[in-house]
PDB file of N, CA, C and O in Angstrom:
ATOM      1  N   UNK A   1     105.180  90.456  92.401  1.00 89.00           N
ATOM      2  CA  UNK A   1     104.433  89.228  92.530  1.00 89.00           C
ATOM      3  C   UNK A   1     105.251  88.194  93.313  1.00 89.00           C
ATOM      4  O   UNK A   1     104.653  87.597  94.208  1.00 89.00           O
ATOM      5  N   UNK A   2     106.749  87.857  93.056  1.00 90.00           N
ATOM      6  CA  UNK A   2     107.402  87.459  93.671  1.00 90.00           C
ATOM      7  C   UNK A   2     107.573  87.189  95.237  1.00 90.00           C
ATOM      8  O   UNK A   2     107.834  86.176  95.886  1.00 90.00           O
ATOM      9  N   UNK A   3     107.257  88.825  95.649  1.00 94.00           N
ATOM     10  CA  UNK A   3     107.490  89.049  97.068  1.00 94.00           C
ATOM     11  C   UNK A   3     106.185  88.398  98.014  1.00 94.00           C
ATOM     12  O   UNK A   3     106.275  87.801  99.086  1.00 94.00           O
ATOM     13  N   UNK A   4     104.773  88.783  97.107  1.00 95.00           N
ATOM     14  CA  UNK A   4     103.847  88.054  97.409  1.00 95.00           C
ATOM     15  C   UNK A   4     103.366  86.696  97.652  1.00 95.00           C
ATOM     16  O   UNK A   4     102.308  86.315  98.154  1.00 95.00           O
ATOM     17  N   UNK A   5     104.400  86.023  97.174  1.00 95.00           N
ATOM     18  CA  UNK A   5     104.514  84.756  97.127  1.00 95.00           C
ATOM     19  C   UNK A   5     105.151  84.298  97.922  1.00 95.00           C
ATOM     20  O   UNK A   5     104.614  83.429  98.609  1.00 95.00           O
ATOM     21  N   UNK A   6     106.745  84.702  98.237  1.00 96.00           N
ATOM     22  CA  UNK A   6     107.391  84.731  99.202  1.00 96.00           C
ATOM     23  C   UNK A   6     106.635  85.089 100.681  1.00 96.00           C
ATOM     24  O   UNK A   6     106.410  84.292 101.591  1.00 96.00           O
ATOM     25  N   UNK A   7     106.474  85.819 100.657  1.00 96.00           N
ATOM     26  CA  UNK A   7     105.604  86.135 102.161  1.00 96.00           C
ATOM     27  C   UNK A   7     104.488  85.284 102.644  1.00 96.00           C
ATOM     28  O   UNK A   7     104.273  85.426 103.847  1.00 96.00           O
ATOM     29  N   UNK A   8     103.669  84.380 101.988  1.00 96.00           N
ATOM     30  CA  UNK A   8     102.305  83.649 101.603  1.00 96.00           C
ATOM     31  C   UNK A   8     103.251  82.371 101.855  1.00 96.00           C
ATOM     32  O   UNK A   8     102.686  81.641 102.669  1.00 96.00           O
ATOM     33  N   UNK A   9     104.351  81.899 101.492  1.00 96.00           N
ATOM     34  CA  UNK A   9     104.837  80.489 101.451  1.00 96.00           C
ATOM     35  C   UNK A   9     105.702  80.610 103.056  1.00 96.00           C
ATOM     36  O   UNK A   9     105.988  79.525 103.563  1.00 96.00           O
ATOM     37  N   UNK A  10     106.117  81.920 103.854  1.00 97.00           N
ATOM     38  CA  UNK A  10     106.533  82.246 104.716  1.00 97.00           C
ATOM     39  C   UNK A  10     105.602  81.904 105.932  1.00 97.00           C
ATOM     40  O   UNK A  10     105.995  81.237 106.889  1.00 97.00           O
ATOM     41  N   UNK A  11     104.258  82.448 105.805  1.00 97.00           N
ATOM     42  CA  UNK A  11     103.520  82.981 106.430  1.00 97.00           C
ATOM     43  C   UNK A  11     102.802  81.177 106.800  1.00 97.00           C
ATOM     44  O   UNK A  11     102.567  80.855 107.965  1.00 97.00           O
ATOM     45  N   UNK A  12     102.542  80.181 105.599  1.00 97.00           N
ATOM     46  CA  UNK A  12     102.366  79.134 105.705  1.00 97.00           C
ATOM     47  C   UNK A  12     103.285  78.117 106.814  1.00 97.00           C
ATOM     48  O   UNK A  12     102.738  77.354 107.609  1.00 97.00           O
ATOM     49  N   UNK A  13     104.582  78.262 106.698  1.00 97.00           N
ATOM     50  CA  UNK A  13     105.557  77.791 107.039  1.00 97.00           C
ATOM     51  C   UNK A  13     105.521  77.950 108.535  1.00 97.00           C
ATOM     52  O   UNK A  13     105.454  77.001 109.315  1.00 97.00           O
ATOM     53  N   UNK A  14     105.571  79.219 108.879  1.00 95.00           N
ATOM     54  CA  UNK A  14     105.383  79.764 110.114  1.00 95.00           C
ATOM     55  C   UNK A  14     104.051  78.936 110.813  1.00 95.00           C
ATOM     56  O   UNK A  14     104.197  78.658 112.004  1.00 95.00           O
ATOM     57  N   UNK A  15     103.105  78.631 110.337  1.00 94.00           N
ATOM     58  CA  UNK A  15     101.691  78.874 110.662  1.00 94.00           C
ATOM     59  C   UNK A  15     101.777  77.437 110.983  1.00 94.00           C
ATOM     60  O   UNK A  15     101.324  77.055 112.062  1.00 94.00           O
ATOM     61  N   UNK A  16     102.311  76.601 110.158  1.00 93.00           N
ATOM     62  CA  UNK A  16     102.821  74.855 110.538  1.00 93.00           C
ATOM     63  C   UNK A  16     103.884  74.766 111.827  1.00 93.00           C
ATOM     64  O   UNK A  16     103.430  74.220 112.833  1.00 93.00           O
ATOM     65  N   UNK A  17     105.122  75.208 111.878  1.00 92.00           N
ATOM     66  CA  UNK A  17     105.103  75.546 113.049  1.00 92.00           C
ATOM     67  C   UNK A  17     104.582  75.700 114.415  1.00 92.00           C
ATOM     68  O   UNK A  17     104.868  75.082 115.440  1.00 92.00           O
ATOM     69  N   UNK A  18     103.737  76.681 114.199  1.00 89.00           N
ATOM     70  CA  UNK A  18     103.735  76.549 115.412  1.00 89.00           C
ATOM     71  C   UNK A  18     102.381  75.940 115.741  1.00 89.00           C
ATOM     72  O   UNK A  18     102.039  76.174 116.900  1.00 89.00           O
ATOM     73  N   UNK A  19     101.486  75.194 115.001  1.00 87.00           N
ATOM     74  CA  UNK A  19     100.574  74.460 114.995  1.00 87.00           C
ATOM     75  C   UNK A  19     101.148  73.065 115.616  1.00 87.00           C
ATOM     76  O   UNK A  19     100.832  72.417 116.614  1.00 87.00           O
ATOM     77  N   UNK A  20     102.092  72.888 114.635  1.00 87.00           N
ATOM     78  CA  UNK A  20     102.966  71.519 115.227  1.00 87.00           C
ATOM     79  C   UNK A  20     104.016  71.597 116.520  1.00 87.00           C
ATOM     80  O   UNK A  20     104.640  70.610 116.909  1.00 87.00           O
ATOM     81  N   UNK A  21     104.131  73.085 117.205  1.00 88.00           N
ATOM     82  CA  UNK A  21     104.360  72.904 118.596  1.00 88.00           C
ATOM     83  C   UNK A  21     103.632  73.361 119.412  1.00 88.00           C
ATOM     84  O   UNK A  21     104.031  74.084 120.325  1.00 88.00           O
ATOM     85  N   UNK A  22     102.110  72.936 119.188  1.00 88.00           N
ATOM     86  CA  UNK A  22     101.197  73.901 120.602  1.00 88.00           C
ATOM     87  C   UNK A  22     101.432  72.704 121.168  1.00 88.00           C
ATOM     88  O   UNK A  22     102.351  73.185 121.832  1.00 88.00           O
ATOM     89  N   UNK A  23     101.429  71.258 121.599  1.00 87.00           N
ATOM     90  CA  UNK A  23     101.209  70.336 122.376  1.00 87.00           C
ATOM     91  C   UNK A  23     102.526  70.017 123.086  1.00 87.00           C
ATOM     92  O   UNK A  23     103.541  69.876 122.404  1.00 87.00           O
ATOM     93  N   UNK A  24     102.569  69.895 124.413  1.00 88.00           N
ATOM     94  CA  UNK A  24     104.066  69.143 125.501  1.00 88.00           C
ATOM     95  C   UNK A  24     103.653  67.879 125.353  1.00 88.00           C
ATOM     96  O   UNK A  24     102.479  67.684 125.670  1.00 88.00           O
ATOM     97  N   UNK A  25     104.305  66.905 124.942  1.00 86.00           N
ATOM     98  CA  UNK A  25     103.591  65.386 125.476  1.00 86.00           C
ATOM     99  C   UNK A  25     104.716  65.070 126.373  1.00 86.00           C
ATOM    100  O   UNK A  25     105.887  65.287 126.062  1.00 86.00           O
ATOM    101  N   UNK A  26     104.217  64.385 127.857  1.00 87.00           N
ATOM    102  CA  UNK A  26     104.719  64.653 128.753  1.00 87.00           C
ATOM    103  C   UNK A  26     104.725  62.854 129.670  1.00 87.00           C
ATOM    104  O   UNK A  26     104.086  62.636 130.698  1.00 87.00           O
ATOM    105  N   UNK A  27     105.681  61.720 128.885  1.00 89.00           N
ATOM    106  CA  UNK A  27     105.177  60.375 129.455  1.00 89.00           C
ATOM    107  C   UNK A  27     105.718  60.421 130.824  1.00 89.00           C
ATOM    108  O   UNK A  27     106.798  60.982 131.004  1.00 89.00           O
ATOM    109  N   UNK A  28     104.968  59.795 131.981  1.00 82.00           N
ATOM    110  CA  UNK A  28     105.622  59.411 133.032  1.00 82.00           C
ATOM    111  C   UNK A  28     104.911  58.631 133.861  1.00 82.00           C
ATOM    112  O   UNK A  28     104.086  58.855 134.747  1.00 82.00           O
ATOM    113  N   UNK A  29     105.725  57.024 133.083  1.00 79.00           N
ATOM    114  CA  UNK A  29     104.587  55.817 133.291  1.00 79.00           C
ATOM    115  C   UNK A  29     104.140  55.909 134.397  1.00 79.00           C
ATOM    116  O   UNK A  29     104.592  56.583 135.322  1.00 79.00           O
ATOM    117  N   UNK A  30     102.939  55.035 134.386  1.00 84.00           N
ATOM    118  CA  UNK A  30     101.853  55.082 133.602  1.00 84.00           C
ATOM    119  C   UNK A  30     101.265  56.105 133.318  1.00 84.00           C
ATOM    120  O   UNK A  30     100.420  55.916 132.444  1.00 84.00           O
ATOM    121  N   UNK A  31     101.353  57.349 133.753  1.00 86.00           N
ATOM    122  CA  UNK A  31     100.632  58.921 133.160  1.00 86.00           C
ATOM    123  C   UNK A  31     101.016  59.736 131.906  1.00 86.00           C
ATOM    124  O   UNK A  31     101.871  60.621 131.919  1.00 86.00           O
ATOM    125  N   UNK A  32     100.463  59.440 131.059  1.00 90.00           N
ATOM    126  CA  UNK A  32     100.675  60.512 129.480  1.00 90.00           C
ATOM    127  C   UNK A  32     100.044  61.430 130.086  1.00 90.00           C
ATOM    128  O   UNK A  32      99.214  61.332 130.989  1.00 90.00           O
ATOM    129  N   UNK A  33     100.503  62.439 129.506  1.00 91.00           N
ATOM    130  CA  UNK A  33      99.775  64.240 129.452  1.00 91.00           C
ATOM    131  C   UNK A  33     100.108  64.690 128.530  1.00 91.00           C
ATOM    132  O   UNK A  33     101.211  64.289 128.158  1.00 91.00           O
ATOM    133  N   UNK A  34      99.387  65.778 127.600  1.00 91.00           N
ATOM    134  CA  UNK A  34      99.684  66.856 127.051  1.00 91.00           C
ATOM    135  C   UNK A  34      99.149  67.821 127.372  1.00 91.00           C
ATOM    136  O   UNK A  34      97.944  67.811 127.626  1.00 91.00           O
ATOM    137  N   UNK A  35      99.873  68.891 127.448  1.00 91.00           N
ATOM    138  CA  UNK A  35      99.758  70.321 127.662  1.00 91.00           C
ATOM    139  C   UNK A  35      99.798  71.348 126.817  1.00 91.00           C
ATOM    140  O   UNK A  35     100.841  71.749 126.302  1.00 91.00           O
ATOM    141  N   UNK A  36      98.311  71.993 126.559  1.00 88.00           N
ATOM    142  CA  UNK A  36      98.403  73.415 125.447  1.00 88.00           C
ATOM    143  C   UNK A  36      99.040  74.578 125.905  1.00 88.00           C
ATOM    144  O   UNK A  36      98.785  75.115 126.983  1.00 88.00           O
ATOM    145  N   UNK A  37     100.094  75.074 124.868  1.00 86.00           N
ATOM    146  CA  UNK A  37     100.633  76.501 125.285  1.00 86.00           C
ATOM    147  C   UNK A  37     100.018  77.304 125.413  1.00 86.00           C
ATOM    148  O   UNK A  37     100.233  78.024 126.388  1.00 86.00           O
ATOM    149  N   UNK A  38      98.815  77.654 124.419  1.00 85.00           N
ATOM    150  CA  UNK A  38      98.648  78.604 124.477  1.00 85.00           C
ATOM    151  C   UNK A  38      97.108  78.756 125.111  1.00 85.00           C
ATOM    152  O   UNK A  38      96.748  79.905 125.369  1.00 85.00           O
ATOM    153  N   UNK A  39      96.348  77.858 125.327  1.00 87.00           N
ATOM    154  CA  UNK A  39      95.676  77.780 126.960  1.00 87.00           C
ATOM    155  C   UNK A  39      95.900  77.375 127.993  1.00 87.00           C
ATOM    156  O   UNK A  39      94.918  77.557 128.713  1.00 87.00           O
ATOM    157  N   UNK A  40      96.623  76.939 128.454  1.00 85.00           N
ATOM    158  CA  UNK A  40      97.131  76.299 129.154  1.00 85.00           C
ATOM    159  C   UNK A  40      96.121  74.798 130.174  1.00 85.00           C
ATOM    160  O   UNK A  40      96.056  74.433 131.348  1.00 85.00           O
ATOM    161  N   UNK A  41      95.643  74.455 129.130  1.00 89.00           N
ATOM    162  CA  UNK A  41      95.161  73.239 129.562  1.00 89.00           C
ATOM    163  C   UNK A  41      95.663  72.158 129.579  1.00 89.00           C
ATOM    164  O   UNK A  41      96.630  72.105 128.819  1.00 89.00           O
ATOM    165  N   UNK A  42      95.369  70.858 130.323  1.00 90.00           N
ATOM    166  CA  UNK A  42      96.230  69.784 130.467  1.00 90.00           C
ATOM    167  C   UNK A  42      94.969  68.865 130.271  1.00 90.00           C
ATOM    168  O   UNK A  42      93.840  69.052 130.724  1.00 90.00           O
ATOM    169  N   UNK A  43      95.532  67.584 129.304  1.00 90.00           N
ATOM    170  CA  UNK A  43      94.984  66.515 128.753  1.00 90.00           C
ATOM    171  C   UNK A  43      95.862  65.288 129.690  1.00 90.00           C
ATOM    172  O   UNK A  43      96.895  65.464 130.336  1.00 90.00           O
ATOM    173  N   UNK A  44      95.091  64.046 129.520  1.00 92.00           N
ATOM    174  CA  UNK A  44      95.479  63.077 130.247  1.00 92.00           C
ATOM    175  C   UNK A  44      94.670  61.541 129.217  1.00 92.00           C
ATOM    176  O   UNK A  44      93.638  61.403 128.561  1.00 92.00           O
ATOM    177  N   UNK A  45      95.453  60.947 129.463  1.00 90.00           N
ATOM    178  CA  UNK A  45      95.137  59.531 127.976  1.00 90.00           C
ATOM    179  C   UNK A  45      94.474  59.151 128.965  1.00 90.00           C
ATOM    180  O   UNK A  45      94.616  59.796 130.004  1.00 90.00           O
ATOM    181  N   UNK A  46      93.631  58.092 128.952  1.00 84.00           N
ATOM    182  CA  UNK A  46      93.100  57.184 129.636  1.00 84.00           C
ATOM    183  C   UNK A  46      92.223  56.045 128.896  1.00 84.00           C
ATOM    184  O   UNK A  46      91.031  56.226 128.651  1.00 84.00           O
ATOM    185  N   UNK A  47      92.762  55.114 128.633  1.00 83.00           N
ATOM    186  CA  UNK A  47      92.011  53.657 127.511  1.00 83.00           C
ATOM    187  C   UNK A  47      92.012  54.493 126.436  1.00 83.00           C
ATOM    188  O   UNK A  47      90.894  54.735 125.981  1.00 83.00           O
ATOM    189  N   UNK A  48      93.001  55.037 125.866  1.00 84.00           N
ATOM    190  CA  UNK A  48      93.470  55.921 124.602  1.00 84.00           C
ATOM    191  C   UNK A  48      92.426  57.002 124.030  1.00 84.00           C
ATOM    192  O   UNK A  48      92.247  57.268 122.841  1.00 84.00           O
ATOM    193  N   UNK A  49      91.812  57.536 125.083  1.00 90.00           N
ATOM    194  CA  UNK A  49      90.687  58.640 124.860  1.00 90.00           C
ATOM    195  C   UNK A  49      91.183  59.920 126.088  1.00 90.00           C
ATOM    196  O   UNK A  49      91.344  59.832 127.305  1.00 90.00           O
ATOM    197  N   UNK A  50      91.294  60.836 125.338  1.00 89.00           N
ATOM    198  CA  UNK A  50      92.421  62.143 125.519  1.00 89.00           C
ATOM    199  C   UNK A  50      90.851  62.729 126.696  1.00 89.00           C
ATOM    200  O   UNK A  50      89.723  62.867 126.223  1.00 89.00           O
ATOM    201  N   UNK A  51      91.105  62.921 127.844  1.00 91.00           N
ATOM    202  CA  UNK A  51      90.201  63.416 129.122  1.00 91.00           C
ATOM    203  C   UNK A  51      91.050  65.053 129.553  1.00 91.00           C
ATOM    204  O   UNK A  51      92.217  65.126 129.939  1.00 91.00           O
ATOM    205  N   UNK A  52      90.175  66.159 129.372  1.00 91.00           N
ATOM    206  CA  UNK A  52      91.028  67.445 129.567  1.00 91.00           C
ATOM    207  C   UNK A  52      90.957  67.539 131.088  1.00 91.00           C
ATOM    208  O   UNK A  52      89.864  67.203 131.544  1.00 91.00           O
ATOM    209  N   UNK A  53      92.094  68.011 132.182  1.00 89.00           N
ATOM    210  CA  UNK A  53      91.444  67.983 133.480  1.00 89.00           C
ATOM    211  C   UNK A  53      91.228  68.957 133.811  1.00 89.00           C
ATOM    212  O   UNK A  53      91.910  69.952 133.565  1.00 89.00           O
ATOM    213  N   UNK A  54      89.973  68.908 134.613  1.00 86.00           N
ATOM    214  CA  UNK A  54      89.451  70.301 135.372  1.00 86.00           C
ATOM    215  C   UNK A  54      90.135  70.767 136.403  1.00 86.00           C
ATOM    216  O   UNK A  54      90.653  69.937 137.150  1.00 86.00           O
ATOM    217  N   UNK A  55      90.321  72.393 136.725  1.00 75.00           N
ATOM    218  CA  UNK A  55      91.051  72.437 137.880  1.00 75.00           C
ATOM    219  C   UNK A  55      90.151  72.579 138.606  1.00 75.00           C
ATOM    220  O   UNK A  55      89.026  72.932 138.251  1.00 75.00           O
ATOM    221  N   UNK A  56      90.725  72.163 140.486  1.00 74.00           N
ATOM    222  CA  UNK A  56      89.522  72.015 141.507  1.00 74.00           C
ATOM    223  C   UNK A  56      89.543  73.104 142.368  1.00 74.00           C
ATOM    224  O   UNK A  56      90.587  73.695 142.645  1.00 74.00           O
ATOM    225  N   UNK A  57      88.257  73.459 142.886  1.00 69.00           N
ATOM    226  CA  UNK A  57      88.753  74.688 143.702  1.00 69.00           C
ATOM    227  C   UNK A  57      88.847  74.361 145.215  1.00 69.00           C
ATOM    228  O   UNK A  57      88.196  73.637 145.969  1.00 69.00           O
ATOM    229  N   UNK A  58      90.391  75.547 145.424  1.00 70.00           N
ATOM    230  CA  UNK A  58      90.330  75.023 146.922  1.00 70.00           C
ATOM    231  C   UNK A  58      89.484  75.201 148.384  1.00 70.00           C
ATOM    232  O   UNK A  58      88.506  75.932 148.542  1.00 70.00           O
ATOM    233  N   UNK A  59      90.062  74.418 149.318  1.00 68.00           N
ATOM    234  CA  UNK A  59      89.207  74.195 150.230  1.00 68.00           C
ATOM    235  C   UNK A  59      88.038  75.286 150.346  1.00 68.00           C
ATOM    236  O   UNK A  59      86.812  75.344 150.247  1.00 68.00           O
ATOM    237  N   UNK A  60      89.318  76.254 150.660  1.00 65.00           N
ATOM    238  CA  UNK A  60      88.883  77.668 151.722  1.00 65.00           C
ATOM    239  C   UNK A  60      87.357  78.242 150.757  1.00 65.00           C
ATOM    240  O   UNK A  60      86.244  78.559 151.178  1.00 65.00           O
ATOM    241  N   UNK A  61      87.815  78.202 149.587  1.00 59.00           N
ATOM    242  CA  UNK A  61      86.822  78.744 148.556  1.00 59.00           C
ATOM    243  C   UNK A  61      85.577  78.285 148.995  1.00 59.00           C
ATOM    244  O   UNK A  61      84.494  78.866 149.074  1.00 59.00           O
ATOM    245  N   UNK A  62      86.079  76.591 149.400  1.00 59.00           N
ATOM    246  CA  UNK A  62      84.571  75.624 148.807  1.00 59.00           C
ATOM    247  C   UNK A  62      83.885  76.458 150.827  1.00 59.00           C
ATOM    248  O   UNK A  62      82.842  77.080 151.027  1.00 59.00           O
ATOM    249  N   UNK A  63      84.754  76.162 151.650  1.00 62.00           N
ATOM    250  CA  UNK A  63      84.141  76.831 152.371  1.00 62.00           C
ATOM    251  C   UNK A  63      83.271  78.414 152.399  1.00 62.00           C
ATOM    252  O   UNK A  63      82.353  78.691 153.171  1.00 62.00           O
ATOM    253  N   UNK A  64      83.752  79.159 151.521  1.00 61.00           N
ATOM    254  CA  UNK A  64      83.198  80.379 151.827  1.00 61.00           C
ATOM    255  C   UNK A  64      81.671  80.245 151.071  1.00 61.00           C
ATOM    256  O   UNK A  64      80.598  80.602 151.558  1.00 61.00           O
ATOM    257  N   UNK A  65      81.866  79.715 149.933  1.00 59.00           N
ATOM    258  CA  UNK A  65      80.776  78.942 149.384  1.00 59.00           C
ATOM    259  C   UNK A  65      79.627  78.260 150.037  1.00 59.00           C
ATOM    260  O   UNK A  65      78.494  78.653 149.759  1.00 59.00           O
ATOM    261  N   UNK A  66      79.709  77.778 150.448  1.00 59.00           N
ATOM    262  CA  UNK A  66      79.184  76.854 151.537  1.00 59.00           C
ATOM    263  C   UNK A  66      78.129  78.016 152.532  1.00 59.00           C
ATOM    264  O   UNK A  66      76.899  78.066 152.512  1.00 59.00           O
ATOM    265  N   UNK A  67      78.999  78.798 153.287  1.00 58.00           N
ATOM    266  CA  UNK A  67      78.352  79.888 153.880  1.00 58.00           C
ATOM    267  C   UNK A  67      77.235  80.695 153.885  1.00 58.00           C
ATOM    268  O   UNK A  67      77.142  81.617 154.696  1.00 58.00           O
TER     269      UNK A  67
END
């Protein structure tokens, strides 16, 4: 029962971890960012409301598109 417990208070521990390091906060006035590890998405503050940014596609793309 012991071990069960042990492993369960382990497994918790762990699980806080790394909950409490998925985010980079990244200041570089005036630009805050945070960045998720493990999607790799990027957030940006703006009037203290967290905006995720989209990535854009490039030119050549938008050209073939276009076509």
């Amino acid at each position: 029962m012991k071990t069960i417990i042990c492993a369960i208070v382990i497994l918790i521990i762990g699980a806080g971890f790394i909950a409490e390091n998925r985010y980079t906060l990244i200041v570089d006035s005036p630009v805050v960012a945070k960045l998720d590890r493990f999607t790799g998405d990027a957030w940006i503050v703006n009037s203290g409301v967290w905006r995720k940014v989209e990535a854009t596609i490039p030119e050549k793309a938008q050209e073939e598109k276009a076509k």
